[in-house]
XYZ file of C-alpha atoms in Angstrom:
95
model
C -41.954 -11.329 5.788
C -40.529 -10.523 2.400
C -40.351 -13.364 -0.070
C -37.729 -13.483 -2.744
C -39.230 -13.320 -6.169
C -37.439 -15.101 -8.964
C -35.383 -12.898 -11.199
C -34.503 -13.348 -14.795
C -31.149 -12.336 -16.144
C -31.162 -11.320 -19.744
C -28.958 -13.536 -21.903
C -27.196 -10.492 -23.296
C -26.058 -9.655 -19.779
C -24.507 -13.108 -19.473
C -22.762 -12.625 -22.820
C -21.361 -9.267 -21.685
C -20.149 -10.718 -18.384
C -18.531 -13.593 -20.256
C -16.842 -11.140 -22.639
C -15.506 -9.049 -19.760
C -14.156 -12.172 -18.050
C -12.576 -13.242 -21.323
C -10.891 -9.840 -21.683
C -9.518 -10.060 -18.146
C -8.239 -13.562 -18.894
C -6.484 -12.263 -21.996
C -4.983 -9.445 -19.914
C -3.756 -12.014 -17.403
C -2.112 -14.048 -20.155
C -0.638 -10.934 -21.775
C 0.976 -9.564 -18.620
C 2.924 -12.780 -18.152
C 5.230 -11.519 -20.925
C 6.228 -8.465 -18.895
C 8.339 -8.303 -15.772
C 6.836 -6.197 -13.003
C 9.621 -7.190 -10.613
C 8.188 -7.213 -7.079
C 4.671 -6.328 -8.258
C 4.146 -9.335 -10.525
C 2.171 -11.346 -7.985
C 0.254 -8.269 -6.816
C -0.848 -7.470 -10.369
C -1.934 -11.058 -10.999
C -3.862 -11.186 -7.704
C -5.557 -7.862 -8.443
C -6.820 -9.123 -11.785
C -7.940 -12.383 -10.160
C -9.779 -10.413 -7.463
C -11.588 -8.329 -10.085
C -12.641 -11.457 -11.949
C -13.850 -13.143 -8.758
C -15.944 -10.112 -7.817
C -17.554 -10.109 -11.271
C -18.322 -13.816 -10.948
C -19.774 -13.326 -7.463
C -21.944 -10.393 -8.487
C -23.436 -11.930 -11.605
C -23.159 -15.708 -11.423
C -23.657 -16.043 -7.654
C -26.483 -13.472 -7.946
C -25.191 -11.110 -5.265
C -26.620 -8.319 -7.364
C -30.129 -9.547 -6.586
C -29.778 -10.554 -2.920
C -30.238 -8.730 0.340
C -27.713 -6.092 1.298
C -26.499 -8.166 4.257
C -25.120 -10.862 1.949
C -23.249 -8.256 -0.056
C -21.841 -6.847 3.179
C -20.694 -10.323 4.231
C -19.056 -10.803 0.844
C -17.281 -7.474 1.228
C -16.023 -8.514 4.660
C -14.661 -11.756 3.214
C -12.872 -9.838 0.463
C -11.358 -7.449 3.022
C -10.166 -10.338 5.205
C -8.648 -12.010 2.144
C -6.873 -8.799 1.162
C -5.549 -8.308 4.675
C -4.072 -11.828 4.676
C -2.447 -11.203 1.308
C -1.052 -7.841 2.444
C 0.273 -9.291 5.709
C 1.879 -12.129 3.775
C 3.635 -9.708 1.419
C 4.797 -7.540 4.308
C 6.160 -10.558 6.172
C 7.865 -11.865 3.050
C 9.443 -8.492 2.268
C 11.046 -8.310 5.723
C 12.495 -11.802 5.446
C 14.584 -11.059 2.380
């Protein structure tokens, strides 16, 4: 049976991840000044999805886990996206 060995993440990696998340936060704040009409919520959710994947990979340590956990995470993201897409489709037909 394989045992998980502890892993060390370099502090510079954490700084880079923090900087990337900060940039995406600034992008989120900046795009609120522009009107994307029907795509406003989709753009905001896309940026939020990117940030959540970065957080999951680095801070939840999915980068260092078994492949099965990454597959499960991918399935969860796909289910989430399908619910969002179905919601937008339903909403667009109600108008």
